[in-house]
Amino acid sequence: MPRFFIPESPRPGETEISVGGGDALHISKSLRMKKGDKIILARMGEEYHCYIKETSSERVVCEISEIKKALSEPSVRLSLFQAAPKGGKLENIIQKTTELGVSRVVPFISKRCVSRPGGKDEKTRRLRKIAEEAAKQSMRGVIPEISETLSFEEAVAEASEYDMKLICYENGGERLNALNFPAGGSIAVMTGAEGGFERDEAEYAVSRGMTPVWLGERILRCETCPVAVTAVIMNLTGNL
Amino acid sequence: MPRFFIPESPRPGETEISVGGGDALHISKSLRMKKGDKIILARMGEEYHCYIKETSSERVVCEISEIKKALSEPSVRLSLFQAAPKGGKLENIIQKTTELGVSRVVPFISKRCVSRPGGKDEKTRRLRKIAEEAAKQSMRGVIPEISETLSFEEAVAEASEYDMKLICYENGGERLNALNFPAGGSIAVMTGAEGGFERDEAEYAVSRGMTPVWLGERILRCETCPVAVTAVIMNLTGNL
């Protein structure tokens, strides 16, 4: 069933939701949905199961038939802190990890980053669009938050606030299997760009309370690592 | 350290390995390696740690200093049976799952496959090249085998020979966490193209002894699923 995210939750007692903008055009023209068709509108982990009441290319009015908690949301809040990789890899990482259930992606700049994202606003807007599309397609109840790009130190400071904070480090650390993941709560995972982290970066992160994690002898590309780690953590916390 | 795969193992007692073809050109010209440089030659899970003795663009002679078992090879043999997806996705899947440790990728055709690979030989050659490159870069001791494309029935028959055989099915099945993975032995995992499997395909696979596996409420793209499942199985068997 088609699924769209809405920018505001309906107020208690409200029975209709009005969808505007590009989504109205998409629903009425591309999908050619009509009065009586079923649609799911989602926001913040709530799903509003609706029937379409009226369509035009500017506005689609939907009548709420049922409100459900989105079953697809994981029990843990996993934030991926991703050092900015080259080319279109970040887009790809955001798409795949959204499907797998991350709550948030925080790009940051580390020493080995070749890419230094400029023109922040436009780039961030595009990344948010990718997260929204992936969230729709994978039936998420939430669009993952895409943060502005941080410095390495800012990223570590931010990650330190989480219940569990991991940094993937090629030169050694704990195995994911050996960690005790909480059934709920928040987890931060920091992964590198091409070439991973410098030793002093890993040491800095550890000095700030992060746990180094080692993924074994096989060297994963920087765009494979976040996908693999997200899948494994979702599995270990009962969410995949 | 640069790593290349060799087509034949040296005979017992032999102290030199001669590398020819494109690899010789790559070692001597692109990498500009010289006499005395260290190199790893690998085959079938063995690593030959060598010093270069002579280089030319046609032939590089390497002297074996040590033979080691490749630490990077997982304890399980995992074969991915992948329904042929659209476009360049299969290349991507082979690259990522090679990094994560698969032993073999078997493409096959299911009902929902849009792609019907023709010109088999050339395509398979290209896929094998991708597996080889990914194996080098990720430090594998083995190049995963890339099989010719099978029919769905052939793929199920082949998968049935494995110690454990799983089919990823969107409409329900066991959770990966609930399965008892062997510490060694062979595992076959079958994953779908865009849109997954038809119900009768899943039923057929189950009637032939395969276990349906369900990855939860979030719908994964066909190129995300094999990467996620490979990562999770490698983790659950102590190999990631």
Tab-separated table of C-alpha atoms in Angstrom:
chain	number	residue	atom	x	y	z
A	1	MET	CA	0.000	0.000	0.000
A	2	PRO	CA	1.376	3.464	-0.858
A	3	ARG	CA	2.938	5.217	2.094
A	4	PHE	CA	3.733	8.876	2.601
A	5	PHE	CA	5.192	10.819	5.476
A	6	ILE	CA	3.314	13.833	6.809
A	7	PRO	CA	5.007	16.870	8.344
A	8	GLU	CA	2.603	17.191	11.281
A	9	SER	CA	0.542	14.747	13.301
A	10	PRO	CA	-3.240	15.254	13.254
A	11	ARG	CA	-4.619	16.690	16.496
A	12	PRO	CA	-6.462	14.300	18.820
A	13	GLY	CA	-10.012	13.897	17.539
A	14	GLU	CA	-9.210	14.994	13.991
A	15	THR	CA	-10.529	12.493	11.439
A	16	GLU	CA	-8.981	13.839	8.257
A	17	ILE	CA	-5.466	14.528	7.032
A	18	SER	CA	-4.793	16.832	4.132
A	19	VAL	CA	-1.715	16.114	1.991
A	20	GLY	CA	-0.286	18.897	-0.184
A	21	GLY	CA	2.793	19.714	-2.262
A	22	GLY	CA	4.697	17.141	-4.312
A	23	ASP	CA	3.053	14.240	-2.507
A	24	ALA	CA	-0.439	15.376	-3.606
A	25	LEU	CA	0.765	15.485	-7.198
A	26	HIS	CA	2.395	12.081	-6.828
A	27	ILE	CA	-0.722	10.500	-5.287
A	28	SER	CA	-3.195	11.991	-7.779
A	29	LYS	CA	-1.164	11.954	-11.013
A	30	SER	CA	1.683	9.396	-10.888
A	31	LEU	CA	-0.124	6.795	-8.788
A	32	ARG	CA	-3.573	7.817	-10.119
A	33	MET	CA	-5.165	7.071	-6.788
A	34	LYS	CA	-8.893	7.739	-6.494
A	35	LYS	CA	-11.597	8.278	-3.899
A	36	GLY	CA	-11.936	5.153	-1.760
A	37	ASP	CA	-8.359	3.925	-2.284
A	38	LYS	CA	-6.372	2.980	0.813
A	39	ILE	CA	-3.227	4.841	1.780
A	40	ILE	CA	-0.913	4.944	4.801
A	41	LEU	CA	0.281	8.260	6.164
A	42	ALA	CA	3.104	8.007	8.677
A	43	ARG	CA	4.853	10.228	11.173
A	44	MET	CA	7.046	9.597	14.196
A	45	GLY	CA	6.365	5.884	14.355
A	46	GLU	CA	2.562	6.265	14.039
A	47	GLU	CA	0.716	4.956	10.988
A	48	TYR	CA	-2.561	6.586	9.933
A	49	HIS	CA	-4.409	4.072	7.778
A	50	CYS	CA	-6.724	6.134	5.590
A	51	TYR	CA	-9.208	6.103	2.729
A	52	ILE	CA	-8.841	8.805	0.127
A	53	LYS	CA	-11.823	11.183	0.189
A	54	GLU	CA	-10.884	13.771	-2.408
A	55	THR	CA	-7.963	14.200	-4.787
A	56	SER	CA	-6.596	17.034	-6.845
A	57	SER	CA	-3.059	17.758	-7.932
A	58	GLU	CA	-2.734	20.302	-5.099
A	59	ARG	CA	-4.456	18.542	-2.244
A	60	VAL	CA	-5.441	15.022	-1.264
A	61	VAL	CA	-7.858	14.665	1.637
A	62	CYS	CA	-7.640	11.378	3.511
A	63	GLU	CA	-10.048	10.018	6.108
A	64	ILE	CA	-8.409	8.201	9.003
A	65	SER	CA	-9.821	4.704	9.495
A	66	GLU	CA	-7.279	3.404	11.982
A	67	ILE	CA	-4.188	4.567	13.873
A	68	LYS	CA	-1.483	1.963	14.478
A	69	LYS	CA	2.011	1.909	15.871
A	70	ALA	CA	4.444	1.245	12.993
A	71	LEU	CA	5.596	-2.363	13.455
A	72	SER	CA	8.643	-1.706	11.356
A	73	GLU	CA	10.417	0.538	13.860
A	74	PRO	CA	13.262	-1.146	15.743
A	75	SER	CA	13.376	-1.253	19.530
A	76	VAL	CA	16.758	0.506	19.578
A	77	ARG	CA	17.653	3.971	18.320
A	78	LEU	CA	20.751	3.437	16.183
A	79	SER	CA	22.628	6.485	14.905
A	80	LEU	CA	25.283	6.061	12.256
A	81	PHE	CA	28.150	8.549	12.455
A	82	GLN	CA	29.675	8.270	8.985
A	83	ALA	CA	32.940	9.893	7.892
A	84	ALA	CA	32.198	11.504	4.517
A	85	PRO	CA	33.252	9.127	1.723
A	86	LYS	CA	33.986	9.986	-1.914
A	87	GLY	CA	31.432	10.438	-4.678
A	88	GLY	CA	27.893	9.169	-4.244
A	89	LYS	CA	28.686	6.640	-1.537
A	90	LEU	CA	27.009	8.575	1.276
A	91	GLU	CA	23.710	8.535	-0.644
A	92	ASN	CA	24.018	4.788	-0.963
A	93	ILE	CA	24.878	4.314	2.702
A	94	ILE	CA	21.894	6.432	3.768
A	95	GLN	CA	19.556	4.482	1.504
A	96	LYS	CA	20.667	1.034	2.709
A	97	THR	CA	20.936	1.857	6.405
A	98	THR	CA	17.494	3.517	6.314
A	99	GLU	CA	16.051	0.246	5.021
A	100	LEU	CA	17.860	-1.569	7.811
A	101	GLY	CA	16.437	0.714	10.488
A	102	VAL	CA	18.803	3.540	11.518
A	103	SER	CA	17.221	6.510	13.300
A	104	ARG	CA	19.804	9.045	12.305
A	105	VAL	CA	22.839	9.526	10.063
A	106	VAL	CA	25.477	12.066	11.082
A	107	PRO	CA	28.133	12.790	8.443
A	108	PHE	CA	31.449	14.075	9.759
A	109	ILE	CA	34.915	14.911	8.520
A	110	SER	CA	37.922	12.857	9.611
A	111	LYS	CA	41.579	13.080	8.609
A	112	ARG	CA	41.354	10.587	5.774
A	113	CYS	CA	38.267	12.152	4.199
A	114	VAL	CA	38.998	13.257	0.662
A	115	SER	CA	35.512	14.649	0.310
A	116	ARG	CA	34.953	17.975	2.110
A	117	PRO	CA	31.278	18.656	1.571
A	118	GLY	CA	30.702	22.277	0.669
A	119	GLY	CA	27.403	23.932	-0.249
A	120	LYS	CA	26.024	22.260	2.846
A	121	ASP	CA	22.369	23.143	2.632
A	122	GLU	CA	21.696	21.784	-0.823
A	123	LYS	CA	23.628	18.587	-0.205
A	124	THR	CA	21.879	17.976	3.127
A	125	ARG	CA	18.499	18.562	1.463
A	126	ARG	CA	19.326	15.951	-1.147
A	127	LEU	CA	20.428	13.440	1.484
A	128	ARG	CA	17.186	14.022	3.399
A	129	LYS	CA	15.185	13.334	0.246
A	130	ILE	CA	17.034	10.021	-0.179
A	131	ALA	CA	16.285	9.075	3.431
A	132	GLU	CA	12.602	9.908	2.908
A	133	GLU	CA	12.353	7.849	-0.285
A	134	ALA	CA	14.106	4.876	1.321
A	135	ALA	CA	11.862	5.181	4.395
A	136	LYS	CA	8.739	5.079	2.204
A	137	GLN	CA	9.912	2.111	0.175
A	138	SER	CA	11.039	0.078	3.166
A	139	MET	CA	7.828	0.815	5.126
A	140	ARG	CA	9.501	2.701	7.938
A	141	GLY	CA	7.346	4.606	10.420
A	142	VAL	CA	9.974	7.350	10.746
A	143	ILE	CA	12.242	9.195	8.347
A	144	PRO	CA	15.783	8.975	9.714
A	145	GLU	CA	17.206	12.342	10.644
A	146	ILE	CA	20.118	13.459	8.481
A	147	SER	CA	22.308	15.856	10.429
A	148	GLU	CA	24.554	18.623	9.178
A	149	THR	CA	28.182	17.583	8.704
A	150	LEU	CA	30.191	17.782	11.939
A	151	SER	CA	33.902	17.880	12.660
A	152	PHE	CA	35.441	14.683	14.066
A	153	GLU	CA	35.587	16.136	17.576
A	154	GLU	CA	31.981	17.332	17.413
A	155	ALA	CA	30.919	13.881	16.205
A	156	VAL	CA	32.708	12.163	19.095
A	157	ALA	CA	31.177	14.610	21.598
A	158	GLU	CA	27.720	13.942	20.162
A	159	ALA	CA	28.212	10.152	20.060
A	160	SER	CA	29.350	10.176	23.697
A	161	GLU	CA	25.816	11.049	24.771
A	162	TYR	CA	24.478	7.660	23.618
A	163	ASP	CA	23.896	4.651	25.903
A	164	MET	CA	26.347	2.622	23.811
A	165	LYS	CA	28.975	4.154	21.513
A	166	LEU	CA	31.136	2.185	19.114
A	167	ILE	CA	33.863	3.109	16.664
A	168	CYS	CA	34.728	0.634	13.879
A	169	TYR	CA	38.492	0.382	13.833
A	170	GLU	CA	40.445	-1.778	11.438
A	171	ASN	CA	43.402	-2.224	13.770
A	172	GLY	CA	41.539	-4.017	16.514
A	173	GLY	CA	38.808	-3.883	19.118
A	174	GLU	CA	35.898	-5.866	20.468
A	175	ARG	CA	33.934	-8.264	18.266
A	176	LEU	CA	30.281	-7.253	17.870
A	177	ASN	CA	29.315	-10.679	19.216
A	178	ALA	CA	31.104	-10.015	22.480
A	179	LEU	CA	29.148	-6.866	23.309
A	180	ASN	CA	25.993	-6.767	25.374
A	181	PHE	CA	23.524	-4.768	23.364
A	182	PRO	CA	20.633	-3.202	25.258
A	183	ALA	CA	17.168	-4.338	24.092
A	184	GLY	CA	16.184	-0.682	23.881
A	185	GLY	CA	18.022	2.603	24.282
A	186	SER	CA	20.385	4.400	21.997
A	187	ILE	CA	23.457	3.186	20.113
A	188	ALA	CA	25.983	5.307	18.215
A	189	VAL	CA	28.234	3.654	15.625
A	190	MET	CA	31.062	5.592	14.031
A	191	THR	CA	32.512	4.310	10.742
A	192	GLY	CA	35.348	5.642	8.611
A	193	ALA	CA	35.790	6.952	5.098
A	194	GLU	CA	38.181	5.291	2.627
A	195	GLY	CA	41.185	4.093	4.618
A	196	GLY	CA	39.390	4.200	7.973
A	197	PHE	CA	40.614	6.155	10.969
A	198	GLU	CA	44.072	7.346	11.974
A	199	ARG	CA	45.399	5.817	15.171
A	200	ASP	CA	45.165	9.129	17.075
A	201	GLU	CA	41.527	9.509	16.048
A	202	ALA	CA	40.699	6.047	17.378
A	203	GLU	CA	42.590	6.825	20.591
A	204	TYR	CA	40.758	10.131	20.979
A	205	ALA	CA	37.381	8.425	20.550
A	206	VAL	CA	38.320	5.767	23.108
A	207	SER	CA	39.503	8.454	25.554
A	208	ARG	CA	36.021	9.965	25.247
A	209	GLY	CA	34.332	6.685	26.214
A	210	MET	CA	33.784	5.008	22.838
A	211	THR	CA	34.394	1.273	22.391
A	212	PRO	CA	36.534	0.210	19.423
A	213	VAL	CA	34.977	-2.571	17.360
A	214	TRP	CA	36.863	-4.883	15.030
A	215	LEU	CA	35.106	-6.588	12.142
A	216	GLY	CA	37.731	-9.241	11.482
A	217	GLU	CA	40.460	-9.924	8.967
A	218	ARG	CA	38.543	-9.110	5.816
A	219	ILE	CA	38.851	-5.468	4.849
A	220	LEU	CA	35.434	-3.985	4.125
A	221	ARG	CA	34.995	-1.019	1.800
A	222	CYS	CA	33.865	2.131	3.541
A	223	GLU	CA	30.387	1.793	2.007
A	224	THR	CA	30.040	-1.883	3.005
A	225	CYS	CA	31.000	-1.464	6.656
A	226	PRO	CA	28.038	0.696	7.815
A	227	VAL	CA	25.549	-1.576	6.034
A	228	ALA	CA	27.072	-4.718	7.554
A	229	VAL	CA	27.306	-3.248	11.054
A	230	THR	CA	23.739	-1.918	10.963
A	231	ALA	CA	22.448	-5.331	9.835
A	232	VAL	CA	24.398	-7.140	12.571
A	233	ILE	CA	23.330	-4.760	15.351
A	234	MET	CA	19.684	-4.965	14.239
A	235	ASN	CA	19.997	-8.747	14.354
A	236	LEU	CA	21.731	-8.837	17.734
A	237	THR	CA	19.047	-6.574	19.247
A	238	GLY	CA	16.221	-8.712	17.819
A	239	ASN	CA	15.309	-6.248	15.087
A	240	LEU	CA	16.253	-8.212	11.946
B	1	MET	CA	50.669	-5.369	1.131
B	2	PRO	CA	49.674	-6.042	-2.504
B	3	ARG	CA	47.914	-9.344	-2.947
B	4	PHE	CA	47.351	-11.368	-6.091
B	5	PHE	CA	45.689	-14.674	-6.743
B	6	ILE	CA	47.615	-17.371	-8.621
B	7	PRO	CA	45.960	-19.952	-10.872
B	8	GLU	CA	47.995	-22.932	-9.584
B	9	SER	CA	49.583	-23.773	-6.260
B	10	PRO	CA	53.354	-24.242	-6.259
B	11	ARG	CA	54.432	-27.880	-5.963
B	12	PRO	CA	55.774	-29.016	-2.594
B	13	GLY	CA	59.421	-27.988	-2.342
B	14	GLU	CA	59.168	-25.249	-4.968
B	15	THR	CA	60.599	-21.969	-3.693
B	16	GLU	CA	59.567	-19.629	-6.484
B	17	ILE	CA	56.296	-18.555	-8.056
B	18	SER	CA	56.183	-16.955	-11.465
B	19	VAL	CA	53.339	-14.507	-12.143
B	20	GLY	CA	52.427	-13.702	-15.761
B	21	GLY	CA	49.692	-11.967	-17.760
B	22	GLY	CA	47.883	-8.831	-16.611
B	23	ASP	CA	49.055	-9.270	-13.011
B	24	ALA	CA	52.733	-9.078	-14.089
B	25	LEU	CA	51.994	-5.841	-15.924
B	26	HIS	CA	50.069	-4.517	-12.917
B	27	ILE	CA	52.850	-5.405	-10.444
B	28	SER	CA	55.703	-4.047	-12.567
B	29	LYS	CA	54.101	-1.014	-14.224
B	30	SER	CA	51.089	0.245	-12.232
B	31	LEU	CA	52.407	-0.595	-8.771
B	32	ARG	CA	56.076	-0.137	-9.843
B	33	MET	CA	57.152	-2.905	-7.518
B	34	LYS	CA	60.847	-3.753	-7.513
B	35	LYS	CA	63.257	-6.484	-6.526
B	36	GLY	CA	63.085	-7.014	-2.758
B	37	ASP	CA	59.513	-5.743	-2.331
B	38	LYS	CA	57.110	-7.908	-0.374
B	39	ILE	CA	53.997	-9.367	-1.995
B	40	ILE	CA	51.358	-11.914	-1.046
B	41	LEU	CA	50.249	-14.529	-3.569
B	42	ALA	CA	47.134	-16.438	-2.583
B	43	ARG	CA	45.260	-19.509	-3.699
B	44	MET	CA	42.651	-21.734	-2.095
B	45	GLY	CA	43.028	-20.290	1.367
B	46	GLU	CA	46.858	-20.466	1.377
B	47	GLU	CA	48.970	-17.310	1.423
B	48	TYR	CA	52.462	-17.354	-0.055
B	49	HIS	CA	54.368	-14.444	1.469
B	50	CYS	CA	57.094	-13.608	-1.055
B	51	TYR	CA	59.887	-11.244	-1.959
B	52	ILE	CA	60.062	-10.111	-5.563
B	53	LYS	CA	63.186	-11.461	-7.278
B	54	GLU	CA	62.786	-10.245	-10.856
B	55	THR	CA	60.230	-8.092	-12.647
B	56	SER	CA	59.359	-7.416	-16.247
B	57	SER	CA	56.036	-6.491	-17.793
B	58	GLU	CA	55.539	-10.120	-18.853
B	59	ARG	CA	56.778	-12.007	-15.824
B	60	VAL	CA	57.369	-11.387	-12.131
B	61	VAL	CA	59.385	-14.000	-10.248
B	62	CYS	CA	58.654	-14.193	-6.521
B	63	GLU	CA	60.596	-16.071	-3.885
B	64	ILE	CA	58.493	-17.706	-1.187
B	65	SER	CA	59.565	-16.692	2.325
B	66	GLU	CA	56.620	-18.138	4.243
B	67	ILE	CA	53.421	-20.095	3.648
B	68	LYS	CA	50.469	-19.273	5.899
B	69	LYS	CA	46.841	-20.197	6.105
B	70	ALA	CA	44.751	-17.147	5.139
B	71	LEU	CA	43.285	-15.855	8.411
B	72	SER	CA	40.578	-14.044	6.519
B	73	GLU	CA	38.670	-17.132	5.377
B	74	PRO	CA	35.510	-17.829	7.367
B	75	SER	CA	34.907	-21.159	9.102
B	76	VAL	CA	31.699	-21.723	7.128
B	77	ARG	CA	31.263	-22.066	3.386
B	78	LEU	CA	28.426	-19.700	2.530
B	79	SER	CA	26.970	-19.780	-0.976
B	80	LEU	CA	24.647	-17.018	-2.090
B	81	PHE	CA	21.977	-18.085	-4.583
B	82	GLN	CA	20.889	-14.762	-6.048
B	83	ALA	CA	17.915	-14.256	-8.394
B	84	ALA	CA	19.210	-12.041	-11.213
B	85	PRO	CA	18.334	-8.402	-10.456
B	86	LYS	CA	18.134	-5.505	-12.901
B	87	GLY	CA	21.047	-3.434	-14.172
B	88	GLY	CA	24.393	-3.528	-12.428
B	89	LYS	CA	23.063	-4.733	-9.080
B	90	LEU	CA	24.507	-8.240	-9.364
B	91	GLU	CA	28.009	-6.764	-9.747
B	92	ASN	CA	27.450	-4.771	-6.598
B	93	ILE	CA	26.106	-7.761	-4.671
B	94	ILE	CA	29.089	-9.890	-5.718
B	95	GLN	CA	31.522	-7.178	-4.669
B	96	LYS	CA	30.003	-6.626	-1.229
B	97	THR	CA	29.337	-10.271	-0.362
B	98	THR	CA	32.880	-11.192	-1.444
B	99	GLU	CA	34.217	-8.683	1.087
B	100	LEU	CA	31.938	-10.214	3.699
B	101	GLY	CA	33.173	-13.746	3.006
B	102	VAL	CA	30.936	-15.736	0.641
B	103	SER	CA	32.512	-18.782	-1.017
B	104	ARG	CA	30.281	-18.835	-4.054
B	105	VAL	CA	27.602	-16.812	-5.823
B	106	VAL	CA	25.069	-18.660	-7.980
B	107	PRO	CA	22.831	-16.424	-10.123
B	108	PHE	CA	19.500	-17.911	-11.109
B	109	ILE	CA	16.279	-16.926	-12.851
B	110	SER	CA	13.008	-16.735	-10.913
B	111	LYS	CA	9.544	-15.645	-12.017
B	112	ARG	CA	9.923	-12.020	-11.014
B	113	CYS	CA	13.300	-11.568	-12.692
B	114	VAL	CA	13.106	-8.873	-15.332
B	115	SER	CA	16.715	-9.442	-16.272
B	116	ARG	CA	17.311	-12.585	-18.371
B	117	PRO	CA	21.050	-12.698	-18.739
B	118	GLY	CA	22.025	-13.577	-22.303
B	119	GLY	CA	25.556	-13.752	-23.720
B	120	LYS	CA	26.390	-15.883	-20.728
B	121	ASP	CA	30.104	-16.367	-21.154
B	122	GLU	CA	31.084	-12.737	-21.392
B	123	LYS	CA	28.840	-11.701	-18.518
B	124	THR	CA	30.101	-14.503	-16.273
B	125	ARG	CA	33.699	-13.555	-17.097
B	126	ARG	CA	32.993	-10.000	-16.022
B	127	LEU	CA	31.366	-11.127	-12.780
B	128	ARG	CA	34.384	-13.328	-12.040
B	129	LYS	CA	36.704	-10.391	-12.558
B	130	ILE	CA	34.659	-8.376	-10.036
B	131	ALA	CA	34.874	-11.218	-7.509
B	132	GLU	CA	38.643	-11.412	-8.015
B	133	GLU	CA	39.131	-7.664	-7.546
B	134	ALA	CA	36.978	-7.624	-4.421
B	135	ALA	CA	38.826	-10.678	-3.055
B	136	LYS	CA	42.182	-8.928	-3.536
B	137	GLN	CA	41.048	-5.703	-1.937
B	138	SER	CA	39.383	-7.343	1.049
B	139	MET	CA	42.367	-9.675	1.666
B	140	ARG	CA	40.505	-12.907	1.003
B	141	GLY	CA	42.468	-16.154	0.669
B	142	VAL	CA	40.051	-17.462	-1.971
B	143	ILE	CA	38.264	-15.951	-4.952
B	144	PRO	CA	34.569	-16.787	-4.593
B	145	GLU	CA	33.316	-19.030	-7.367
B	146	ILE	CA	30.798	-17.367	-9.681
B	147	SER	CA	28.579	-20.029	-11.239
B	148	GLU	CA	26.742	-19.973	-14.540
B	149	THR	CA	23.133	-18.810	-14.283
B	150	LEU	CA	20.745	-21.609	-13.308
B	151	SER	CA	16.993	-22.017	-13.555
B	152	PHE	CA	15.048	-21.706	-10.286
B	153	GLU	CA	14.574	-25.491	-10.069
B	154	GLU	CA	18.254	-26.145	-10.734
B	155	ALA	CA	19.184	-23.603	-8.063
B	156	VAL	CA	16.906	-25.275	-5.481
B	157	ALA	CA	18.301	-28.712	-6.370
B	158	GLU	CA	21.837	-27.419	-5.960
B	159	ALA	CA	21.076	-25.585	-2.703
B	160	SER	CA	19.482	-28.727	-1.273
B	161	GLU	CA	22.893	-30.373	-1.129
B	162	TYR	CA	24.129	-27.924	1.545
B	163	ASP	CA	24.167	-28.646	5.290
B	164	MET	CA	21.856	-25.693	5.874
B	165	LYS	CA	19.669	-24.111	3.196
B	166	LEU	CA	17.682	-20.934	3.601
B	167	ILE	CA	15.364	-18.944	1.368
B	168	CYS	CA	14.653	-15.295	2.244
B	169	TYR	CA	10.908	-14.846	1.978
B	170	GLU	CA	9.097	-11.594	2.601
B	171	ASN	CA	5.847	-13.257	3.627
B	172	GLY	CA	7.202	-15.040	6.662
B	173	GLY	CA	9.577	-17.643	8.016
B	174	GLU	CA	12.134	-18.175	10.768
B	175	ARG	CA	14.148	-15.295	12.194
B	176	LEU	CA	17.897	-15.680	11.583
B	177	ASN	CA	18.412	-15.426	15.352
B	178	ALA	CA	16.284	-18.500	15.945
B	179	LEU	CA	18.373	-20.781	13.740
B	180	ASN	CA	21.248	-22.906	14.955
B	181	PHE	CA	24.099	-22.195	12.635
B	182	PRO	CA	26.840	-24.810	12.422
B	183	ALA	CA	30.330	-23.546	13.366
B	184	GLY	CA	31.619	-25.100	10.150
B	185	GLY	CA	30.027	-26.789	7.162
B	186	SER	CA	28.117	-25.336	4.260
B	187	ILE	CA	25.231	-22.874	4.132
B	188	ALA	CA	23.133	-21.931	1.096
B	189	VAL	CA	21.109	-18.716	1.155
B	190	MET	CA	18.667	-17.930	-1.633
B	191	THR	CA	17.552	-14.338	-2.126
B	192	GLY	CA	15.116	-12.811	-4.594
B	193	ALA	CA	15.227	-10.229	-7.357
B	194	GLU	CA	13.024	-7.094	-7.264
B	195	GLY	CA	9.700	-8.097	-5.704
B	196	GLY	CA	11.077	-11.288	-4.116
B	197	PHE	CA	9.639	-14.739	-4.702
B	198	GLU	CA	6.185	-15.901	-5.770
B	199	ARG	CA	4.349	-17.962	-3.182
B	200	ASP	CA	4.603	-21.144	-5.267
B	201	GLU	CA	8.361	-20.689	-5.581
B	202	ALA	CA	8.740	-20.386	-1.810
B	203	GLU	CA	6.532	-23.452	-1.342
B	204	TYR	CA	8.542	-25.423	-3.878
B	205	ALA	CA	11.814	-24.529	-2.123
B	206	VAL	CA	10.355	-25.546	1.247
B	207	SER	CA	9.083	-28.838	-0.216
B	208	ARG	CA	12.684	-29.514	-1.257
B	209	GLY	CA	13.966	-29.028	2.287
B	210	MET	CA	14.802	-25.323	2.376
B	211	THR	CA	13.959	-23.196	5.431
B	212	PRO	CA	12.128	-19.915	4.821
B	213	VAL	CA	13.713	-16.955	6.579
B	214	TRP	CA	11.960	-13.695	7.388
B	215	LEU	CA	13.930	-10.487	7.882
B	216	GLY	CA	11.212	-8.499	9.616
B	217	GLU	CA	8.772	-5.735	8.782
B	218	ARG	CA	11.127	-3.452	6.916
B	219	ILE	CA	11.236	-4.197	3.205
B	220	LEU	CA	14.823	-4.476	2.008
B	221	ARG	CA	15.808	-3.759	-1.579
B	222	CYS	CA	16.944	-6.812	-3.483
B	223	GLU	CA	20.536	-5.591	-3.410
B	224	THR	CA	20.473	-4.844	0.334
B	225	CYS	CA	19.084	-8.210	1.436
B	226	PRO	CA	22.042	-10.441	0.396
B	227	VAL	CA	24.561	-8.030	1.947
B	228	ALA	CA	22.616	-7.856	5.216
B	229	VAL	CA	22.051	-11.617	5.412
B	230	THR	CA	25.699	-12.401	4.640
B	231	ALA	CA	26.847	-9.979	7.350
B	232	VAL	CA	24.429	-11.435	9.903
B	233	ILE	CA	25.330	-15.068	9.145
B	234	MET	CA	29.055	-14.281	9.306
B	235	ASN	CA	28.443	-12.652	12.673
B	236	LEU	CA	26.286	-15.486	14.018
B	237	THR	CA	28.928	-18.055	13.006
B	238	GLY	CA	31.735	-16.032	14.634
B	239	ASN	CA	33.181	-14.794	11.354
B	240	LEU	CA	32.569	-11.041	11.559
